[in-house]
Short mmCIF file of C-alpha atoms in Angstrom, two decimals:
data_model
loop_
_atom_site.label_atom_id
_atom_site.label_comp_id
_atom_site.label_asym_id
_atom_site.label_seq_id
_atom_site.Cartn_x
_atom_site.Cartn_y
_atom_site.Cartn_z
CA MET A 1 102.61 109.62 71.86
CA LEU A 2 103.72 107.38 74.75
CA LEU A 3 100.35 106.83 76.42
CA ASN A 4 97.00 107.22 74.81
CA VAL A 5 93.87 106.69 76.94
CA LYS A 6 90.96 106.78 74.60
CA ASP A 7 87.48 107.42 75.89
CA ILE A 8 87.49 104.77 78.69
CA THR A 9 84.66 103.98 81.10
CA VAL A 10 85.30 101.82 84.17
CA HIS A 11 82.55 100.13 86.25
CA TYR A 12 82.86 98.93 89.78
CA ASN A 13 79.99 96.45 90.52
CA LYS A 14 77.94 97.97 87.69
CA VAL A 15 78.37 101.51 88.93
CA ASP A 16 80.59 103.60 86.68
CA ALA A 17 83.55 105.06 88.50
CA ILE A 18 84.84 107.01 85.54
CA ARG A 19 83.16 107.94 82.29
CA ASN A 20 84.73 108.66 78.89
CA ILE A 21 88.09 109.62 80.10
CA SER A 22 90.73 110.47 77.50
CA ILE A 23 94.31 111.37 78.38
CA GLU A 24 97.32 111.83 76.16
CA VAL A 25 100.85 111.75 77.44
CA GLU A 26 103.84 112.59 75.20
CA GLU A 27 107.29 111.25 76.01
CA GLY A 28 109.16 113.33 78.51
CA GLU A 29 106.18 115.11 79.98
CA ILE A 30 104.80 115.29 83.52
CA VAL A 31 101.01 115.21 83.15
CA THR A 32 98.85 115.68 86.21
CA LEU A 33 95.34 114.58 86.97
CA ILE A 34 93.82 116.74 89.75
CA GLY A 35 90.49 116.63 91.49
CA SER A 36 88.98 116.05 94.78
CA ASN A 37 88.53 112.74 96.68
CA GLY A 38 86.46 110.26 94.73
CA ALA A 39 86.69 112.14 91.37
CA GLY A 40 88.19 108.97 89.74
CA LYS A 41 91.88 109.78 89.60
CA THR A 42 92.96 106.61 91.37
CA THR A 43 90.64 104.46 89.26
CA THR A 44 92.16 106.03 86.17
CA LEU A 45 95.62 105.03 87.30
CA ARG A 46 94.69 101.59 88.36
CA THR A 47 93.08 101.06 84.91
CA ILE A 48 96.18 102.16 83.12
CA SER A 49 98.19 99.68 85.31
CA GLY A 50 95.75 96.83 84.63
CA LEU A 51 94.33 96.43 88.16
CA ASN A 52 91.02 97.43 86.60
CA HIS A 53 89.79 97.04 83.09
CA PRO A 54 87.67 99.47 81.13
CA THR A 55 84.29 98.32 79.97
CA THR A 56 84.61 100.57 76.93
CA GLY A 57 87.36 102.46 75.33
CA GLU A 58 91.04 101.67 74.72
CA ILE A 59 94.45 102.32 76.21
CA TRP A 60 97.57 102.35 73.96
CA PHE A 61 101.09 102.38 75.34
CA GLU A 62 103.63 102.97 72.50
CA ASP A 63 102.30 100.68 69.83
CA GLN A 64 100.61 98.25 72.08
CA ARG A 65 97.02 98.04 73.17
CA ILE A 66 97.12 97.30 76.92
CA ASP A 67 93.67 97.82 78.38
CA GLN A 68 92.90 94.06 78.64
CA LEU A 69 96.43 92.98 79.81
CA PRO A 70 97.06 91.74 83.37
CA PRO A 71 99.18 94.15 85.52
CA GLU A 72 102.38 92.00 85.21
CA LYS A 73 102.33 92.38 81.38
CA ILE A 74 101.84 96.09 81.70
CA ASN A 75 104.75 96.38 84.10
CA LYS A 76 106.87 94.40 81.67
CA ALA A 77 105.78 96.76 78.83
CA GLY A 78 107.40 99.64 80.88
CA ILE A 79 104.78 101.10 83.19
CA ALA A 80 105.28 101.29 86.94
CA GLN A 81 102.83 102.59 89.43
CA VAL A 82 103.44 104.01 92.92
CA PRO A 83 100.10 103.21 94.50
CA GLU A 84 98.12 105.50 96.77
CA ASN A 85 99.20 105.17 100.45
CA ARG A 86 102.53 103.92 99.25
CA ARG A 87 101.67 100.15 99.78
CA VAL A 88 105.26 99.05 100.56
CA PHE A 89 105.58 95.40 101.56
CA PRO A 90 105.56 96.05 105.36
CA TYR A 91 107.18 92.80 106.52
CA MET A 92 109.97 92.82 103.99
CA THR A 93 113.15 94.77 104.26
CA VAL A 94 113.95 97.91 102.25
CA ALA A 95 116.30 95.89 100.04
CA GLU A 96 113.65 93.20 99.51
CA ASN A 97 111.03 95.81 98.53
CA LEU A 98 113.51 97.27 95.97
CA GLU A 99 114.19 93.79 94.66
CA MET A 100 110.52 93.19 94.23
CA GLY A 101 110.37 96.30 92.04
CA ALA A 102 112.74 94.51 89.75
CA PHE A 103 110.87 91.21 89.95
CA LEU A 104 110.71 90.47 86.24
CA ARG A 105 114.18 91.57 85.37
CA LYS A 106 117.05 89.31 84.45
CA ASP A 107 119.71 91.86 83.52
CA GLU A 108 121.39 91.89 86.89
CA GLU A 109 124.18 94.22 85.88
CA LYS A 110 121.91 96.94 84.65
CA MET A 111 119.68 96.33 87.70
CA ASN A 112 122.59 97.07 89.97
CA ARG A 113 123.24 100.33 88.09
CA ASP A 114 119.47 101.23 88.58
CA LEU A 115 119.79 100.40 92.19
CA GLU A 116 122.63 102.85 92.57
CA GLY A 117 120.49 105.36 90.74
CA VAL A 118 117.67 104.84 93.24
CA PHE A 119 120.14 105.30 96.05
CA LYS A 120 121.25 108.53 94.49
CA HIS A 121 117.70 109.95 94.50
CA PHE A 122 116.98 108.48 97.99
CA PRO A 123 120.19 108.13 99.95
CA ILE A 124 118.19 107.21 103.10
CA LEU A 125 117.17 103.94 101.49
CA LYS A 126 120.84 102.99 101.14
CA SER A 127 121.51 103.33 104.79
CA ARG A 128 118.25 101.51 105.80
CA GLN A 129 118.46 98.44 103.49
CA LYS A 130 117.90 96.01 106.31
CA GLN A 131 115.06 97.86 107.93
CA MET A 132 111.48 96.44 107.73
CA ALA A 133 109.57 98.73 105.50
CA GLY A 134 106.61 98.80 107.83
CA THR A 135 108.56 100.47 110.53
CA MET A 136 109.54 103.50 108.42
CA SER A 137 107.83 106.92 108.53
CA GLY A 138 105.32 107.93 105.85
CA GLY A 139 107.80 110.06 103.99
CA GLU A 140 110.37 107.27 103.99
CA GLN A 141 107.86 104.79 102.86
CA GLN A 142 106.96 107.19 99.93
CA MET A 143 110.56 107.23 98.98
CA LEU A 144 110.78 103.48 99.12
CA ALA A 145 107.59 103.07 97.06
CA MET A 146 109.09 105.46 94.43
CA GLY A 147 112.46 103.69 94.51
CA ARG A 148 110.64 100.29 94.13
CA ALA A 149 108.78 101.52 91.03
CA LEU A 150 111.98 102.89 89.46
CA MET A 151 113.66 99.56 89.96
CA SER A 152 111.76 98.25 86.86
CA ASN A 153 113.35 101.09 84.90
CA PRO A 154 109.89 102.18 83.60
CA LYS A 155 109.35 104.39 80.57
CA LEU A 156 106.23 105.73 82.30
CA LEU A 157 105.96 106.30 86.07
CA LEU A 158 102.46 106.66 87.58
CA LEU A 159 102.44 108.45 90.95
CA ASP A 160 99.19 108.28 92.94
CA GLU A 161 99.10 110.99 95.61
CA PRO A 162 102.75 111.04 96.53
CA SER A 163 102.25 114.04 98.93
CA LEU A 164 99.30 112.45 100.85
CA GLY A 165 99.84 112.61 104.58
CA LEU A 166 103.27 114.06 104.41
CA SER A 167 104.63 117.14 106.19
CA PRO A 168 105.03 120.28 104.10
CA ILE A 169 108.74 119.99 104.17
CA MET A 170 108.61 116.28 103.07
CA CYS A 171 106.25 117.40 100.30
CA LEU A 172 108.85 119.76 99.00
CA GLU A 173 111.48 117.12 99.23
CA ILE A 174 109.29 114.60 97.20
CA ALA A 175 108.51 117.41 94.71
CA LYS A 176 112.21 117.98 94.15
CA ILE A 177 112.75 114.33 93.62
CA ILE A 178 109.96 114.07 91.16
CA ARG A 179 111.64 116.93 89.18
CA ASP A 180 114.96 115.11 89.36
CA ILE A 181 113.45 111.89 88.08
CA HIS A 182 111.78 113.84 85.29
CA SER A 183 114.91 115.66 84.36
CA GLU A 184 116.59 112.24 83.64
CA GLY A 185 114.06 111.82 80.87
CA ARG A 186 111.34 109.83 82.65
CA THR A 187 107.74 110.40 81.68
CA ILE A 188 105.39 110.85 84.64
CA VAL A 189 101.68 110.88 85.26
CA LEU A 190 100.97 112.49 88.60
CA VAL A 191 97.78 112.18 90.44
CA GLU A 192 97.35 114.75 93.25
CA GLN A 193 94.78 116.37 95.52
CA ASN A 194 97.42 118.99 96.21
CA ALA A 195 96.79 120.90 93.00
CA ARG A 196 99.18 123.66 93.79
CA LEU A 197 102.09 121.22 93.97
CA ALA A 198 100.90 119.13 90.93
CA LEU A 199 100.45 122.22 88.68
CA ALA A 200 103.85 123.54 89.67
CA LEU A 201 105.48 120.30 88.57
CA ALA A 202 103.48 119.32 85.45
CA GLN A 203 103.43 120.72 81.90
CA LYS A 204 99.94 119.60 81.28
CA GLY A 205 96.85 118.83 83.49
CA TYR A 206 93.44 117.32 83.53
CA VAL A 207 90.83 118.19 86.08
CA LEU A 208 88.44 115.42 87.08
CA GLU A 209 85.13 115.81 88.88
CA THR A 210 82.87 112.89 89.72
CA GLY A 211 84.31 110.56 87.06
CA ASN A 212 84.46 113.00 84.21
CA ILE A 213 87.22 115.29 82.82
CA VAL A 214 85.89 118.79 83.16
CA LEU A 215 88.96 120.66 82.10
CA LYS A 216 92.23 120.13 80.45
CA GLY A 217 95.16 122.33 79.30
CA GLU A 218 98.68 123.58 79.87
CA ALA A 219 99.57 123.60 83.50
CA LYS A 220 100.06 127.36 83.47
CA GLU A 221 96.67 127.97 81.92
CA LEU A 222 95.09 125.82 84.62
CA ARG A 223 96.99 127.72 87.29
CA ASP A 224 95.46 130.95 86.00
CA ASN A 225 91.97 129.54 85.41
CA GLU A 226 89.44 131.21 87.74
CA GLU A 227 87.48 127.93 88.22
CA VAL A 228 90.55 126.01 89.13
CA LYS A 229 91.79 128.71 91.45
CA LYS A 230 88.51 128.75 93.31
CA ALA A 231 87.96 125.03 93.57
CA TYR A 232 91.53 123.68 93.98
CA LEU A 233 94.05 126.32 94.72
CA GLY A 234 92.23 128.04 97.68
CA GLY A 235 91.13 131.20 95.94
CA MET B 1 105.76 59.70 134.95
CA GLU B 2 108.89 57.59 134.76
CA LEU B 3 111.94 58.84 133.11
CA THR B 4 111.82 56.37 130.34
CA THR B 5 108.19 57.12 129.56
CA PHE B 6 109.01 60.88 129.75
CA VAL B 7 111.85 60.66 127.31
CA GLN B 8 109.79 58.47 124.99
CA THR B 9 106.89 61.02 125.13
CA MET B 10 109.26 63.88 124.48
CA ALA B 11 110.67 62.15 121.45
CA ASN B 12 107.11 61.36 120.17
CA SER B 13 106.20 64.97 120.69
CA VAL B 14 109.03 66.15 118.51
CA VAL B 15 108.06 63.62 115.80
CA SER B 16 104.45 64.73 115.92
CA GLY B 17 105.51 68.37 115.96
CA SER B 18 107.71 67.78 112.86
CA ILE B 19 104.81 66.24 111.00
CA TYR B 20 102.26 68.90 112.01
CA ALA B 21 104.77 71.59 110.95
CA THR B 22 105.45 69.97 107.50
CA VAL B 23 101.76 69.60 106.86
CA SER B 24 100.74 73.04 108.32
CA VAL B 25 103.25 75.32 106.54
CA GLY B 26 101.65 74.50 103.20
CA LEU B 27 98.21 75.32 104.56
CA ALA B 28 99.49 78.63 106.07
CA LEU B 29 101.33 79.62 102.84
CA ALA B 30 98.37 78.91 100.65
CA PHE B 31 96.06 80.81 102.92
CA GLY B 32 98.51 83.76 103.09
CA VAL B 33 98.75 83.98 99.37
CA MET B 34 95.18 83.18 98.44
CA LYS B 35 93.25 84.15 101.57
CA MET B 36 91.41 80.83 100.93
CA ALA B 37 91.34 77.76 103.08
CA ASN B 38 91.88 74.34 101.51
CA HIS B 39 89.64 71.68 103.12
CA ALA B 40 91.24 68.98 101.07
CA HIS B 41 94.74 69.53 102.47
CA GLY B 42 94.39 66.39 104.67
CA GLU B 43 93.63 64.33 101.66
CA PHE B 44 96.91 65.56 100.07
CA PHE B 45 98.61 64.12 103.05
CA MET B 46 96.53 60.87 102.73
CA LEU B 47 97.40 60.51 99.00
CA GLY B 48 101.14 61.08 99.81
CA ALA B 49 100.92 57.98 102.00
CA TYR B 50 99.19 56.03 99.21
CA VAL B 51 102.00 57.05 96.75
CA VAL B 52 104.40 55.23 99.17
CA TYR B 53 102.01 52.27 99.37
CA VAL B 54 101.88 52.01 95.56
CA PHE B 55 105.58 52.66 94.73
CA TYR B 56 107.17 51.08 97.72
CA ALA B 57 104.84 48.38 99.14
CA LEU B 58 103.40 47.24 95.92
CA ALA B 59 105.93 48.09 93.19
CA GLY B 60 109.01 47.49 95.39
CA MET B 61 110.78 50.82 94.67
CA PRO B 62 113.22 51.89 97.40
CA PHE B 63 111.34 53.72 100.21
CA PHE B 64 113.47 56.93 99.72
CA LEU B 65 112.45 57.13 95.96
CA ALA B 66 108.87 56.53 96.75
CA VAL B 67 108.88 59.28 99.23
CA LEU B 68 110.47 61.60 96.57
CA ALA B 69 107.78 60.49 94.05
CA ALA B 70 105.12 61.84 96.42
CA ILE B 71 106.43 65.32 95.99
CA PRO B 72 105.70 65.97 92.32
CA THR B 73 102.60 63.79 92.42
CA ILE B 74 100.81 65.63 95.12
CA ALA B 75 102.26 69.06 94.00
CA ALA B 76 100.39 68.34 90.72
CA LEU B 77 97.29 67.73 92.66
CA GLY B 78 97.73 71.05 94.41
CA LEU B 79 98.22 72.83 91.12
CA LEU B 80 95.08 71.23 89.73
CA THR B 81 93.10 72.24 92.82
CA GLU B 82 94.25 75.73 92.38
CA ARG B 83 93.35 75.86 88.73
CA LEU B 84 90.02 74.16 88.91
CA ILE B 85 88.69 75.30 92.35
CA PHE B 86 90.53 78.27 93.92
CA ARG B 87 90.99 80.34 90.72
CA PRO B 88 87.38 80.24 89.68
CA THR B 89 86.28 81.00 93.28
CA ARG B 90 88.96 83.61 94.04
CA GLY B 91 87.84 86.10 96.70
CA ASN B 92 84.92 83.89 97.74
CA VAL B 93 86.37 82.19 100.79
CA LEU B 94 83.22 80.19 101.57
CA ALA B 95 82.87 78.89 97.91
CA GLY B 96 86.54 77.78 97.91
CA PHE B 97 86.22 76.07 101.26
CA MET B 98 82.99 74.28 100.32
CA ALA B 99 84.25 73.20 96.93
CA THR B 100 87.42 71.71 98.46
CA ALA B 101 85.24 69.98 101.13
CA GLY B 102 83.60 68.33 98.16
CA LEU B 103 87.01 67.47 96.90
CA THR B 104 87.79 65.89 100.24
CA TRP B 105 84.89 63.40 99.88
CA ILE B 106 85.78 62.69 96.24
CA LEU B 107 89.44 61.91 97.07
CA GLN B 108 88.41 59.74 100.04
CA VAL B 109 85.90 57.81 97.98
CA LEU B 110 88.31 57.48 95.03
CA ALA B 111 91.05 56.18 97.35
CA GLY B 112 88.57 53.67 98.87
CA ARG B 113 87.44 52.54 95.33
CA ILE B 114 90.96 52.11 94.07
CA TRP B 115 92.67 50.64 97.08
CA GLY B 116 89.89 49.32 99.20
CA LEU B 117 88.14 50.33 102.42
CA GLY B 118 88.32 49.01 105.92
CA PHE B 119 91.76 47.47 106.31
CA MET B 120 94.76 49.61 106.55
CA LYS B 121 97.53 48.91 104.14
CA MET B 122 100.49 46.90 105.31
CA ILE B 123 103.60 48.86 104.67
CA PRO B 124 106.77 47.21 105.79
CA THR B 125 109.10 49.42 107.87
CA PRO B 126 112.09 50.29 105.65
CA TYR B 127 114.38 51.34 108.46
CA MET B 128 114.42 48.84 111.28
CA GLY B 129 116.10 49.31 114.58
CA ALA B 130 115.69 51.76 117.27
CA ALA B 131 117.64 54.51 119.05
CA ASN B 132 118.14 54.01 122.81
CA ILE B 133 117.87 57.31 124.66
CA ALA B 134 117.89 57.05 128.47
CA GLY B 135 116.37 53.58 128.33
CA ALA B 136 113.52 54.67 125.82
CA GLN B 137 113.42 52.85 122.57
CA ILE B 138 112.65 55.16 119.66
CA GLY B 139 112.13 53.52 116.34
CA LEU B 140 114.46 54.80 113.61
CA GLN B 141 111.49 55.17 111.19
CA ARG B 142 110.12 57.84 113.66
CA VAL B 143 113.44 59.46 114.30
CA LEU B 144 113.97 59.89 110.56
CA ILE B 145 111.01 62.23 110.24
CA VAL B 146 112.71 64.91 112.43
CA PRO B 147 115.72 65.54 110.21
CA ALA B 148 113.50 65.25 107.08
CA ALA B 149 111.18 67.89 108.56
CA VAL B 150 114.13 70.17 109.39
CA ILE B 151 115.47 69.92 105.92
CA LEU B 152 112.06 70.56 104.30
CA LEU B 153 111.34 73.46 106.61
CA GLY B 154 114.87 74.88 106.16
CA PHE B 155 114.44 74.66 102.39
CA LEU B 156 111.15 76.46 102.42
CA TRP B 157 112.62 79.24 104.65
CA PHE B 158 115.55 79.58 102.25
CA PHE B 159 113.15 79.75 99.21
CA LEU B 160 110.94 82.39 100.90
CA HIS B 161 113.78 84.58 102.15
CA ARG B 162 116.61 84.15 99.71
CA VAL B 163 115.13 83.36 96.29
CA ARG B 164 113.32 86.11 94.36
CA LEU B 165 110.44 83.97 93.35
CA GLY B 166 109.84 82.98 96.97
CA LYS B 167 110.06 86.53 98.01
CA GLY B 168 107.40 87.20 95.49
CA LEU B 169 105.14 84.84 97.47
CA ARG B 170 105.67 86.75 100.53
CA ALA B 171 104.97 90.02 98.72
CA CYS B 172 101.86 88.60 97.31
CA ALA B 173 100.72 87.49 100.79
CA GLN B 174 101.28 90.89 102.22
CA ASP B 175 99.71 92.97 99.43
CA PRO B 176 98.37 91.34 96.25
CA ASP B 177 97.67 94.59 94.42
CA ALA B 178 101.00 96.10 95.19
CA ALA B 179 102.66 92.81 94.14
CA ALA B 180 100.85 92.75 90.87
CA LEU B 181 102.11 96.35 90.15
CA GLN B 182 105.67 95.03 90.51
CA GLY B 183 104.99 92.54 87.67
CA ILE B 184 104.33 89.64 90.08
CA SER B 185 101.55 87.39 88.54
CA ILE B 186 98.97 86.60 91.10
CA ASN B 187 98.00 83.55 89.13
CA LYS B 188 101.53 82.27 89.13
CA MET B 189 101.92 82.84 92.83
CA THR B 190 98.73 81.08 93.80
CA SER B 191 99.71 78.10 91.67
CA LEU B 192 103.16 78.15 93.25
CA ALA B 193 101.71 78.32 96.77
CA MET B 194 99.26 75.47 96.08
CA GLY B 195 102.07 73.40 94.42
CA ILE B 196 104.25 73.84 97.56
CA ALA B 197 101.27 73.17 99.78
CA GLY B 198 100.60 69.83 97.94
CA ALA B 199 104.29 68.90 97.92
CA TYR B 200 104.68 69.39 101.69
CA ALA B 201 101.48 67.69 102.67
CA GLY B 202 102.28 64.82 100.24
CA VAL B 203 105.82 64.24 101.47
CA ALA B 204 104.54 64.25 105.09
CA GLY B 205 101.97 61.63 104.31
CA ALA B 206 104.73 59.69 102.51
CA LEU B 207 107.08 59.73 105.48
CA MET B 208 104.30 58.76 107.77
CA ALA B 209 103.04 55.86 105.68
CA PRO B 210 105.11 53.08 107.40
CA ILE B 211 104.18 54.18 110.96
CA HIS B 212 100.62 55.34 110.40
CA ALA B 213 97.44 53.44 109.59
CA VAL B 214 97.10 54.17 105.86
CA THR B 215 93.44 54.51 105.12
CA PRO B 216 91.30 56.84 103.01
CA TYR B 217 90.38 58.73 106.11
CA MET B 218 93.81 59.28 107.60
CA GLY B 219 93.83 62.93 106.60
CA ARG B 220 90.71 63.89 108.56
CA ASP B 221 92.08 64.29 112.08
CA LEU B 222 95.20 65.84 110.76
CA LEU B 223 93.31 68.47 108.82
CA ILE B 224 91.70 69.62 112.03
CA THR B 225 95.08 69.71 113.77
CA ALA B 226 96.60 71.64 110.84
CA PHE B 227 93.80 74.18 111.01
CA ILE B 228 94.33 74.61 114.75
CA VAL B 229 98.10 74.97 114.16
CA VAL B 230 97.57 77.59 111.43
CA ILE B 231 95.05 79.53 113.59
CA VAL B 232 97.21 79.41 116.74
CA GLY B 233 100.31 80.34 114.66
CA GLY B 234 98.59 83.44 113.18
CA MET B 235 96.82 82.38 109.99
CA ALA B 236 99.33 83.40 107.23
CA SER B 237 102.49 83.16 109.30
CA ILE B 238 104.80 80.25 108.27
CA GLU B 239 107.08 80.78 111.28
CA GLY B 240 103.99 80.91 113.55
CA ALA B 241 102.77 77.67 112.14
CA VAL B 242 105.97 75.90 112.84
CA LEU B 243 106.04 77.18 116.40
CA ALA B 244 102.39 76.23 116.94
CA ALA B 245 103.02 72.81 115.28
CA PHE B 246 105.53 71.88 117.88
CA ILE B 247 103.47 73.18 120.79
CA LEU B 248 100.47 71.13 119.50
CA GLY B 249 102.84 68.18 119.09
CA PHE B 250 103.69 68.37 122.71
CA ILE B 251 100.12 68.93 123.91
CA HIS B 252 98.69 66.13 121.96
CA THR B 253 101.42 63.60 122.70
CA PHE B 254 101.59 64.26 126.47
CA VAL B 255 97.77 64.38 126.89
CA THR B 256 97.45 61.20 124.80
CA THR B 257 100.10 59.46 126.93
CA ILE B 258 98.65 60.51 130.21
CA PHE B 259 94.93 60.40 129.40
CA ASP B 260 93.74 59.48 125.93
CA ALA B 261 93.64 60.71 122.28
CA THR B 262 90.12 62.24 122.62
CA SER B 263 91.18 64.32 125.58
CA ALA B 264 94.26 65.39 123.58
CA ILE B 265 92.14 66.91 120.87
CA MET B 266 89.91 68.64 123.48
CA VAL B 267 92.92 70.20 125.19
CA GLY B 268 94.30 71.21 121.77
CA VAL B 269 91.10 73.01 120.92
CA ALA B 270 90.98 74.56 124.38
CA PHE B 271 94.57 75.76 123.85
CA MET B 272 93.50 77.40 120.58
CA ALA B 273 90.54 79.02 122.34
CA PHE B 274 92.88 80.41 125.02
CA ILE B 275 95.45 81.81 122.47
CA LEU B 276 92.61 83.55 120.54
CA ILE B 277 91.44 85.18 123.75
CA VAL B 278 94.93 86.43 124.86
CA LYS B 279 96.17 87.14 121.34
CA PRO B 280 93.43 87.19 118.77
CA THR B 281 96.00 87.44 115.89
CA GLY B 282 97.68 84.19 116.97
CA LEU B 283 101.17 83.66 118.22
CA MET B 284 102.89 85.34 115.28
CA GLY B 285 99.95 86.77 113.47
CA ARG B 286 99.87 90.30 112.05
CA ALA B 287 97.04 92.70 112.60
CA LYS B 288 96.49 92.95 108.90
CA ALA B 289 98.03 90.13 106.92
#
């Protein structure tokens, strides 16, 4: 198992944001967490990345326990997160943003190869290298944020709401790129409000409601589940 | 104003602007990365001057080496301040500000205890002679500060824009959470920012030592100026701080020459108020840093 989230509870100022969440991710999978706003999806991802720490429970990545590590150690271990709302560095150029994604790396040669890989997925970034990230459109910023995360060559990619605020066409474009990245053998955890998109991409899914996992299973089972259909797939 | 006086005042303005800029960039950088204001920044400047007093005036080291010695010494003080004050109070702006206000008094009293109160230190001028520009005599010791500031500011710009570690500081100032997700350690960046802040304030004090009254309280007025510079420049903006430093340098020097030093500070503060009314984010500030 690549990532094993065991029974974690996270508190924000003494209020629990998520309770007893367990998630298992096998190598090579796309696993999705779906649920409405405030269900605890983002908190779960932030906790895996080390921006929050669980009060109880454990998180294991490969053979390493990571739940009390700072974010930079978790990044070094091989987990990269594309945060909600992209969060590119607005006053840095596209090239600088990508360089920041590789902040800890010293293998310049392999880094350049990964940069070419990023430009293959996102050709627009190659032609915009000198542009300030903050002046790009939402879809372009999403691509930059994903490219930035890939620059650390992560074993596990965490995507937080990649479709948020994007046009339907851009959503499809991003979905195609997620598939491409996955087909290169990259493991992905995808958090989405757009459950239709997420369940189309993923092999496995978890449904969160108010900080709890209420349902889990194969993506196709979830697609056919009456409750999921009613609550998340619009009937 | 006569031409000679005018040229003299212009030259003094550039010198003042250079010092304000060298002192203020550190304050702006540290504020940008930590979102915390360091009240003891003026004492970093003061202690930089005392480093020159000890190594140059007392121990007889070459002036240039004494100035260089101020860099690691006060950088270390910046690192300690980060570790002992700003890290434990992170996110609590008022706590950090008040604790460093305490540090201000501690450092002033310590300097007074060690080196004595009341009389300013006699520091011989290492570079005698004067440049003659349009009849105005400008001491070489003052002139020297301008290229020194240009080199220091140029070096900082290069570090922040061309070196990955420096770019990490900018990333951290723009979005700490997103920076942390890229593997950039926030603790390392705040240490680095405070180290640079100390180094720059310290070297500015060191350069000023031969032409400034060296007393335990010499950082006080400069701190107020540095805060005005940083606010006018746009809080976290390094470029804004440099621009504002030279504007303030001109305002202070011209008003002091025509009227007096007290009026100069009043006009400086009025200028800040004016900028905040017409452009609340400062000259080069960003809506959301």
